[in-house]
Short mmCIF file of C-alpha atoms and ligand atoms in Angstrom, two decimals:
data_model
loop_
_atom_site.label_atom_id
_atom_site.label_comp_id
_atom_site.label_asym_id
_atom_site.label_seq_id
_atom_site.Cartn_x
_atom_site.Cartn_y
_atom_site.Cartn_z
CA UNK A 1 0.00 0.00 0.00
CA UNK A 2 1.25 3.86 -0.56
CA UNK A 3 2.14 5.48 2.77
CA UNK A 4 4.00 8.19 4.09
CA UNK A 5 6.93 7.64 5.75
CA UNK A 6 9.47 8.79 7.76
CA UNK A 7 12.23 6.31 6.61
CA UNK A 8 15.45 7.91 8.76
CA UNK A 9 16.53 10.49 11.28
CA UNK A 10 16.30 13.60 9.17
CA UNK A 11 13.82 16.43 8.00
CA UNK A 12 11.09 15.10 5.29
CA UNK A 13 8.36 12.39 4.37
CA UNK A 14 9.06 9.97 1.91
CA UNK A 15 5.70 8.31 -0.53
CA UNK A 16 6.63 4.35 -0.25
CA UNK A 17 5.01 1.04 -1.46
CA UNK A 18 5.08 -0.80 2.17
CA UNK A 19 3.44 -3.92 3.26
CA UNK A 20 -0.49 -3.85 4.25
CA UNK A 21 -0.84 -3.88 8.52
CA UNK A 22 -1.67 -7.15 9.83
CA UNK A 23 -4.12 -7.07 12.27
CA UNK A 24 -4.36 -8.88 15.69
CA UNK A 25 -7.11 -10.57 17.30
CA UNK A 26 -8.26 -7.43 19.19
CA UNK A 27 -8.06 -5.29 16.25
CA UNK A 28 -9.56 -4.02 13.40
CA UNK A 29 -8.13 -2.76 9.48
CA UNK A 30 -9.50 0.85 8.25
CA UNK A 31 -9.10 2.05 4.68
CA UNK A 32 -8.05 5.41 5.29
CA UNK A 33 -10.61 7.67 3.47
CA UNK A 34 -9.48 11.69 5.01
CA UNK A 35 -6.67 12.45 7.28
CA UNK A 36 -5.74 15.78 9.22
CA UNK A 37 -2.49 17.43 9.04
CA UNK A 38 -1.04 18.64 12.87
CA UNK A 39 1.66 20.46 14.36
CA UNK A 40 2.85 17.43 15.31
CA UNK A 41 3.41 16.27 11.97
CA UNK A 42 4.94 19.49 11.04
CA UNK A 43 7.89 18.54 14.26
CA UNK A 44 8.10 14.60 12.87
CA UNK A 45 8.78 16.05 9.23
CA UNK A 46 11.22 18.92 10.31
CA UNK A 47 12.91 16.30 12.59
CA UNK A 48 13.17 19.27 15.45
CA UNK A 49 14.36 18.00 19.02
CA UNK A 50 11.17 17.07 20.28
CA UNK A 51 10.78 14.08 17.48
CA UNK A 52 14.73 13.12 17.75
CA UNK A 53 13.89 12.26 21.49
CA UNK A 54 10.41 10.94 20.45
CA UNK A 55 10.38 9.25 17.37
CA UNK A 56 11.72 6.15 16.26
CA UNK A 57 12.37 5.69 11.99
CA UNK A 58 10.95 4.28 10.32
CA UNK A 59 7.77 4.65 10.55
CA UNK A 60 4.08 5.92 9.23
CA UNK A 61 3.42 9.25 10.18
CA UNK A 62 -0.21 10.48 10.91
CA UNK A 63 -2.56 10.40 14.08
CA UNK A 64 -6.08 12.54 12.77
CA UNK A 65 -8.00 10.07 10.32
CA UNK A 66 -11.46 8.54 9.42
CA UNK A 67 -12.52 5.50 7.02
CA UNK A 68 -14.01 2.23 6.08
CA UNK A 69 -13.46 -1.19 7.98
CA UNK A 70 -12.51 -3.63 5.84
CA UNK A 71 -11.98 -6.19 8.24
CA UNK A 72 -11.93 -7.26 12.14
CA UNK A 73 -10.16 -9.64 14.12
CA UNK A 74 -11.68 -12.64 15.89
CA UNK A 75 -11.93 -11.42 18.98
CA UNK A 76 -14.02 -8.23 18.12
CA UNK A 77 -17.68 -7.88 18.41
CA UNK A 78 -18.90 -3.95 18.53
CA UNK A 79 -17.33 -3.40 14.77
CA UNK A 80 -18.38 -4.50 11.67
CA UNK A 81 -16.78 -4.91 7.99
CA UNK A 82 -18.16 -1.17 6.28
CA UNK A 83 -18.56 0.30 9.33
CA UNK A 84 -17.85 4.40 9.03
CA UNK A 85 -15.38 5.38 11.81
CA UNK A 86 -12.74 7.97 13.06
CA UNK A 87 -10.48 6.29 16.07
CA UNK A 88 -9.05 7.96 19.32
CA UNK A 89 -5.19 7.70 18.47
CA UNK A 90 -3.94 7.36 22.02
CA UNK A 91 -3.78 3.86 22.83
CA UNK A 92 -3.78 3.04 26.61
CA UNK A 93 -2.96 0.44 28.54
CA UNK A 94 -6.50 -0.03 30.65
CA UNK A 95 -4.82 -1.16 33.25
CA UNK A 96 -3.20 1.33 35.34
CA UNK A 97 -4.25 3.90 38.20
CA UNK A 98 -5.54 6.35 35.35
CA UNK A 99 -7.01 4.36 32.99
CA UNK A 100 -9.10 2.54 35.80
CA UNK A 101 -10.00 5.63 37.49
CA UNK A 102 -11.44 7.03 34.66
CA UNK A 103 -8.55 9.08 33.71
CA UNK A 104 -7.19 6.89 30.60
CA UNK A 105 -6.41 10.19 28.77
CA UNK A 106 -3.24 10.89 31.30
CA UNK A 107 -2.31 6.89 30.81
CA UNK A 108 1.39 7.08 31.48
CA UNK A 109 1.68 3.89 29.11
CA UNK A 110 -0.11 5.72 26.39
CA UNK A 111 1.25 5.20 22.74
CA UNK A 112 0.01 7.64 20.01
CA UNK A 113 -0.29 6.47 16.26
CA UNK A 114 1.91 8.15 13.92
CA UNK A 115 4.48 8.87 16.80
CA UNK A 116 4.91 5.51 18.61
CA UNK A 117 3.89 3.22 15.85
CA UNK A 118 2.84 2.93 12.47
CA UNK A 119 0.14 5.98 11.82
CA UNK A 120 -2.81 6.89 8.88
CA UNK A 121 -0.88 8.57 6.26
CA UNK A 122 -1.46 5.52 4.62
CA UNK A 123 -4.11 3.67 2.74
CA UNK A 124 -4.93 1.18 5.45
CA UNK A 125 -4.13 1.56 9.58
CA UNK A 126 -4.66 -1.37 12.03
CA UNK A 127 -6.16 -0.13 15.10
CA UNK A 128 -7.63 -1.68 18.31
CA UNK A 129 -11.06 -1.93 18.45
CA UNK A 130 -11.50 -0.41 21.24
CA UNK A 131 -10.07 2.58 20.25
CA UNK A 132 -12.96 3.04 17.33
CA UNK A 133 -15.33 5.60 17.12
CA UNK A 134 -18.42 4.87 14.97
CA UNK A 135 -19.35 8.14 12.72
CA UNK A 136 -23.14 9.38 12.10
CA UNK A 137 -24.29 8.88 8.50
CA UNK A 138 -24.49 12.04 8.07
CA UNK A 139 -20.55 12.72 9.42
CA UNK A 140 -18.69 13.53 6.19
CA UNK A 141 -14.78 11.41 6.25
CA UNK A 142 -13.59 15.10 6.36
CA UNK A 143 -15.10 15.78 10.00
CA UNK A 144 -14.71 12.25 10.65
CA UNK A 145 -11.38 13.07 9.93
CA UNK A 146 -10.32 15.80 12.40
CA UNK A 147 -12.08 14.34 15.51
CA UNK A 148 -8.75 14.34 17.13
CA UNK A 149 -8.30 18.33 17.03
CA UNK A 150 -12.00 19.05 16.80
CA UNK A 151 -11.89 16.80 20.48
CA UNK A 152 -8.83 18.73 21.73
CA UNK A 153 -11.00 21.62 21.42
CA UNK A 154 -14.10 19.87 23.28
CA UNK A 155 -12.01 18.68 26.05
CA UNK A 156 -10.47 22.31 26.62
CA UNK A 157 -14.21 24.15 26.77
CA UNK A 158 -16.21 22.03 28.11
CA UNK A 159 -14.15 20.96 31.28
CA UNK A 160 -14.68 24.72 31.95
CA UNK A 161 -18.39 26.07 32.45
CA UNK A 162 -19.16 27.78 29.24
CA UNK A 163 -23.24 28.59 29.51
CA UNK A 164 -23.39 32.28 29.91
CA UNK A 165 -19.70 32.92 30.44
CA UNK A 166 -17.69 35.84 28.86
CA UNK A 167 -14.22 33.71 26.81
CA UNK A 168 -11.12 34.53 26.16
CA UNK A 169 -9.64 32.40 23.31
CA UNK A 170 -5.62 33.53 22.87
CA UNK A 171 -4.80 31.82 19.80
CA UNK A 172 -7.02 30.60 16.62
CA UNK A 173 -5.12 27.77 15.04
CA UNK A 174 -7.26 24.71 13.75
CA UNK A 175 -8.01 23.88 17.67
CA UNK A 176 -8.53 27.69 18.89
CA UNK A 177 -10.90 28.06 15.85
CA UNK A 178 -13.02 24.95 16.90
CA UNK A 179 -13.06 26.36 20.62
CA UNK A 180 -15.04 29.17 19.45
CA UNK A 181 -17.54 27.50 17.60
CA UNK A 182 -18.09 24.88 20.49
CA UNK A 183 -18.19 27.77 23.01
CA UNK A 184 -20.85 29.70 20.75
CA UNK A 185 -22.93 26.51 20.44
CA UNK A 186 -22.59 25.90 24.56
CA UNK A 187 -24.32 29.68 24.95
CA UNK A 188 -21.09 31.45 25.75
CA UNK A 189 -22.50 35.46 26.46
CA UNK A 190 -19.49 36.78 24.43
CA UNK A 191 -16.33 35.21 22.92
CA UNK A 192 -13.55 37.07 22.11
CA UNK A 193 -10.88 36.19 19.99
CA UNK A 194 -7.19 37.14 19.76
CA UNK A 195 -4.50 35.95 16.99
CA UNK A 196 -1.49 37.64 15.53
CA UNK A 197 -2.95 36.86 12.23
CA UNK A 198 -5.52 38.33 9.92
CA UNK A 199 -6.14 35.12 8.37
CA UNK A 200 -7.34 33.59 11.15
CA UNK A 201 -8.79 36.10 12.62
CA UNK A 202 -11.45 36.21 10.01
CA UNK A 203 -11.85 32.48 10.20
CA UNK A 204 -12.41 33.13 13.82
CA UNK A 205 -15.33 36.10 12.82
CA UNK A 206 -16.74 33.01 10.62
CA UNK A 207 -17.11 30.41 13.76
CA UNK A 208 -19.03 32.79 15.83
CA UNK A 209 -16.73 35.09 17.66
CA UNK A 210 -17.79 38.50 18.85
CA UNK A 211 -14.56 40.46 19.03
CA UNK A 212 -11.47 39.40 16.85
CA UNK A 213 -8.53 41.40 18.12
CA UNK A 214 -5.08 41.59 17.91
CA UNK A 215 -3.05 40.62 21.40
CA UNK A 216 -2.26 44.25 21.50
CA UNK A 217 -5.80 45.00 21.78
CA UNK A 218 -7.65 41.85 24.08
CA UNK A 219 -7.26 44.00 27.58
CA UNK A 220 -9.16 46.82 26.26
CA UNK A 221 -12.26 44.85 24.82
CA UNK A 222 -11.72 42.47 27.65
CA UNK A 223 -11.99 44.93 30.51
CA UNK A 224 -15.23 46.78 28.10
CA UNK A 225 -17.20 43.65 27.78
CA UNK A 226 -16.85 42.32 31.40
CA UNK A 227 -16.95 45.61 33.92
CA UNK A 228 -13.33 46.04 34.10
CA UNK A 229 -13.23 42.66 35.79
CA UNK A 230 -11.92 39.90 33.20
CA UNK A 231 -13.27 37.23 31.79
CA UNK A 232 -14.89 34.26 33.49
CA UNK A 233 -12.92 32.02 30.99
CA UNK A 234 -9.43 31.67 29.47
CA UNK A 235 -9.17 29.18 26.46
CA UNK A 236 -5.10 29.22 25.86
CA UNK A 237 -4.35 27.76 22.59
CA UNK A 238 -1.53 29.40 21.25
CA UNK A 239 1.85 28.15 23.89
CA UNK A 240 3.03 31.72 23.10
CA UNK A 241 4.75 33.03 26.61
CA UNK A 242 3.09 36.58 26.21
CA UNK A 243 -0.26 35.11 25.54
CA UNK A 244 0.23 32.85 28.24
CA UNK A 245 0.78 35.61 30.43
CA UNK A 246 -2.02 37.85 29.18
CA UNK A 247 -4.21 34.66 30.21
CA UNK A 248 -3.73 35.09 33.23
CA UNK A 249 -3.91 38.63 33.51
CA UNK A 250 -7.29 38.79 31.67
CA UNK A 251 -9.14 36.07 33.50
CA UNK A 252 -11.18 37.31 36.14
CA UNK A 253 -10.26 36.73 39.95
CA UNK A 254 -11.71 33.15 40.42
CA UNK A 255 -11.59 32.57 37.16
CA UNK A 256 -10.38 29.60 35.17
CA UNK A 257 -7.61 29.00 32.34
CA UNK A 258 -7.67 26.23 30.29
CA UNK A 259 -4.06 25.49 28.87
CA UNK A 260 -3.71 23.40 25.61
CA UNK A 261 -0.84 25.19 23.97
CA UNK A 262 2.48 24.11 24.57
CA UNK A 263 5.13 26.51 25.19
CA UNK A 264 8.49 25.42 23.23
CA UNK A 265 10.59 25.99 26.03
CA UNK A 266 10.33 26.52 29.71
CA UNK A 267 9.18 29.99 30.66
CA UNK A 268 8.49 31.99 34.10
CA UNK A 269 5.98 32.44 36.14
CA UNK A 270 4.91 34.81 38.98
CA UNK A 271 3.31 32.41 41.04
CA UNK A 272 2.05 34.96 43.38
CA UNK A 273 0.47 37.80 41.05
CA UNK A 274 -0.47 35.69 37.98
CA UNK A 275 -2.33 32.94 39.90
CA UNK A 276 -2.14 32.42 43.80
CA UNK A 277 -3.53 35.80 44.65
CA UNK A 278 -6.27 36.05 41.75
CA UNK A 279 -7.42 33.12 42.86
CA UNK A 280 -7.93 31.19 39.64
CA UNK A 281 -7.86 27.63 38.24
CA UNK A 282 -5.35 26.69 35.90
CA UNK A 283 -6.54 23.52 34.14
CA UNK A 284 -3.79 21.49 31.78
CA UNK A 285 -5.52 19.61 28.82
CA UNK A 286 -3.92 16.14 27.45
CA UNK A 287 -5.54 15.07 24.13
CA UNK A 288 -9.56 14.21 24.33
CA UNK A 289 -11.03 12.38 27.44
CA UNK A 290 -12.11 8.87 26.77
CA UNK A 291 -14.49 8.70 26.20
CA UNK A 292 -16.30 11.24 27.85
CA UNK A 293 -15.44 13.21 25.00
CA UNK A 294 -16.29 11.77 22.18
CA UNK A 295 -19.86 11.49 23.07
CA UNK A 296 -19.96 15.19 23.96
CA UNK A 297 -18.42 16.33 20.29
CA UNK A 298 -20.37 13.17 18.26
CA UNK A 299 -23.63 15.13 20.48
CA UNK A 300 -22.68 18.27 19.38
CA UNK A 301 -22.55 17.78 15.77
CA UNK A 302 -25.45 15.53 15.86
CA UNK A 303 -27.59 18.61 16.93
CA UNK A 304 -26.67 20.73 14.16
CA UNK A 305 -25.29 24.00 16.30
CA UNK A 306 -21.34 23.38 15.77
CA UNK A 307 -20.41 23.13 12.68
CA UNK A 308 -16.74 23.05 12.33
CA UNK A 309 -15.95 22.76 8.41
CA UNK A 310 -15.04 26.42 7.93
CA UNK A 311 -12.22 25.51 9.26
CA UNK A 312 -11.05 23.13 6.66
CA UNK A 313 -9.37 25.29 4.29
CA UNK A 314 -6.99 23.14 2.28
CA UNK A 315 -6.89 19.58 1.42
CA UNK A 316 -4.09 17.83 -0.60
CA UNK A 317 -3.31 14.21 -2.10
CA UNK A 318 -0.51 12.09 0.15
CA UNK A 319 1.43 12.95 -2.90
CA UNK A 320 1.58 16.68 -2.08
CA UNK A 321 3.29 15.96 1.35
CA UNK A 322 6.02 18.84 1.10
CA UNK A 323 3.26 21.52 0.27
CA UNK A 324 0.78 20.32 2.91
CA UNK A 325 3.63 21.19 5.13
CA UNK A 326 4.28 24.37 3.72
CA UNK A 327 0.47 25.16 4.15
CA UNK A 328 0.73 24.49 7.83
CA UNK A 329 3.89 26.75 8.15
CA UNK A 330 2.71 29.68 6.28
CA UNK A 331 0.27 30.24 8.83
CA UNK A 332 -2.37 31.20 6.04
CA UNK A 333 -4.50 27.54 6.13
CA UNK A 334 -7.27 26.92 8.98
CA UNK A 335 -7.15 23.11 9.22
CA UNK A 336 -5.17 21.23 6.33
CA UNK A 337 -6.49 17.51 5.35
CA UNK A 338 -5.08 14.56 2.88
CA UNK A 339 -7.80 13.16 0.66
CA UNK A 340 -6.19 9.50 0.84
CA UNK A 341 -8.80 7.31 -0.82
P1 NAD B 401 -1.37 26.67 15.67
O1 NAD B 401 0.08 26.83 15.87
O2 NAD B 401 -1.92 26.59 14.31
O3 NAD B 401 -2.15 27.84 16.45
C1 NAD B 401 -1.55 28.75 17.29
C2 NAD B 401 -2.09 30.13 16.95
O4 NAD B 401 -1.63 31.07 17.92
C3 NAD B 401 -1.64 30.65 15.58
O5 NAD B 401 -2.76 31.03 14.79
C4 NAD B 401 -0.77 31.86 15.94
O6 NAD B 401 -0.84 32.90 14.97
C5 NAD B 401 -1.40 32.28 17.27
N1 NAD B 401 -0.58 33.20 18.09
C6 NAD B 401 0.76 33.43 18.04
N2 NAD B 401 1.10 34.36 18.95
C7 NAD B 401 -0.04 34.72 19.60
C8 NAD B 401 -0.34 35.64 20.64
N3 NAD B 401 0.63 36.35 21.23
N4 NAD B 401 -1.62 35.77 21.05
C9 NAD B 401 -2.61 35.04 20.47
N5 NAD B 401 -2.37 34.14 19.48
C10 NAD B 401 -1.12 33.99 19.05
O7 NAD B 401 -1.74 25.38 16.48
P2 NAD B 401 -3.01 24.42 16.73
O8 NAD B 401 -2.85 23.21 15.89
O9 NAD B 401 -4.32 25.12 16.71
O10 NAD B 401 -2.62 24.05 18.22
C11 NAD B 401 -2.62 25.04 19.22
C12 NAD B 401 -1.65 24.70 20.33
O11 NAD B 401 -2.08 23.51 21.01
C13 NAD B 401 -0.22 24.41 19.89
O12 NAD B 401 0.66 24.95 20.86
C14 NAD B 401 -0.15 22.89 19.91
O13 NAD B 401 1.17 22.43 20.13
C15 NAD B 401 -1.01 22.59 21.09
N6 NAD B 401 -1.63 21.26 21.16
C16 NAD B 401 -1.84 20.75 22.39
C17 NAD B 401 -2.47 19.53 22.55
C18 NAD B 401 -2.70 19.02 23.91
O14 NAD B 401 -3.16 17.87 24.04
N7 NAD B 401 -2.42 19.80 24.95
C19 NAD B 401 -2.89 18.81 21.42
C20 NAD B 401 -2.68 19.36 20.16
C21 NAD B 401 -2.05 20.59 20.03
ZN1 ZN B 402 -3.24 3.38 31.69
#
């Protein structure tokens, strides 16, 4: 089958004729129909130091997909040949503290797909079965395709209290941009928006936010729209050190900051001023909650109120790797998808 991979320790993917995955008892074989295109592939491909300590060539890049089963293995019973599905990448052990105290999203055993081993850049991926997520008919392959982000962005608002709340969201990448479409569909009161870039700033306008503003100019609409006081809600999805710091200093006292973007490097803190005295909740978000979830973004699109396909902006062949890439790193695409099969 044609896959992408990344075949040695260096920058790029290589388009290769490797062998179909075998699948074990517990698992099942999905012809890869869509699959999404992440920062994370963007560090595997550029071979930066986070994938030199992380990833072992070679192997199948890819985590964000959806498709077709085309077959199961004898020990599985909830999926069926032609079944439409999308599947949680993280695979967990089930068996430790976490995982058995409903916490399986923090498994410290967890292996990701496309990272860990062999990923959906490809025409077919094995994965467990329990792992699967079945897909509404009326789920395109596309959406089915970036439940992984799309769930990032679940997990992040709505382990906050969003109903009637006035939200921050520092940073409108893929995941940022989902936020505020999730937030407007929870009743948010007002959602305002802040990005460095024009781009996405309209794509944020188009998901339902109120304000789009430059970081230069959050405090003032912040401090208009909520008495002076700051918002009830912080969604940080950018890792950028200021706009980590202007999370905290827009949140309201008591207020709560939900951090999903990852700084690149360690950065400081005042302990004191930015959180113990305000009095607020910082709240660090690991991938999507199993499965907890799932059924709250497979709800959410089922009732018609989120719709995140804006979003999707560009979608490319597996033979278009390199511009994909480029795409991503130009900062001018919402969420970038292959069209595999
Ligand atoms: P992205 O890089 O496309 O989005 C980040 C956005 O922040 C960009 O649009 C950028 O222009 C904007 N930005 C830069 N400086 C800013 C500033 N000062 N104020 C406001 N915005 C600013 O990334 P994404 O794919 O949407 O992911 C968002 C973040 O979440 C990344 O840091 C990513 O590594 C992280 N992430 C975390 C998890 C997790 O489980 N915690 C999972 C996936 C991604
Ligand atoms: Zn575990």
């Amino acid at each position: 089958m044609k896959a992408l991979v990344k075949e040695t320790a260096g920058p790029g993917f290589k388009l290769k004729d490797v062998p179909e995955p075998k699948i074990r008892d517990d698992e099942v074989l999905i012809r890869v129909r869509c699959a999404g295109v992440c920062g994370t592939d963007v560090h595997i491909y550029e071979w930066d130091e986070w994938a030199r300590g992380r990833v072992k060539p070679p192997i199948v890049v890819g985590h964000e997909f959806a498709g077709e089963v085309v077959a199961v293995g004898s020990l599985v019973r909830d999926v069926s040949e032609g079944d439409r599905v999308t599947a949680e990448g993280h695979i967990v052990d089930g068996r430790c503290l976490l995982c058995r105290t409903g916490n399986a999203h923090v498994c410290p055993h967890t292996r990701i797909i496309g990272v860990d081993r062999d990923g959906c850049f490809a025409e077919y991926i094995a994965m467990p079965a329990v792992n699967v997520w079945q897909l509404d008919d009326n789920v395109s392959f596309e959406v089915g395709g970036i439940h992984d982000p799309m769930g990032n962005a679940f997990h992040t608002a709505l382990t906050a209290v969003i109903p009637g709340a006035t939200v921050l969201v520092t940073g409108c990448g893929p995941i940022g941009l989902f936020a505020i479409g999730i937030c407007n569909a929870a009743g948010a009161s007002r959602i305002i928006a802040s990005d460095v870039n024009d781009t996405r700033l309209e794509l944020a306008r188009r998901m339902g936010a109120d304000d789009t503003v430059k970081p230069h100019e959050a405090e003032a609409v912040v401090k208009r729209h909520t008495a002076g006081l700051g918002v009830d809600v912080v969604l940080e999805m950018s890792g950028v050190p200021s706009a980590i710091h202007q999370a905290f200093a827009l949140v309201r006292v008591g207020g709560r900051v939900q951090m999903l973007g990852i700084p690149a490097t360690p950065m400081e803190v005042n302990f004191a001023t930015e959180v113990i005295f305000k009095g607020i909740t910082i709240y660090g978000v690991v991938g999507r909650r199993m499965y907890d979830t799932w059924h709250q973004m497979t709800r959410f699109l089922r009732s018609g109120e989120f719709d995140p396909t804006p979003v999707i902006t560009h979608r490319f062949p597996l033979e278009d790797a390199d511009e994909a890439i480029h795409a991503i790193k130009s900062g001018e695409a919402g969420k970038v998808i292959f069209e595999v099969s």
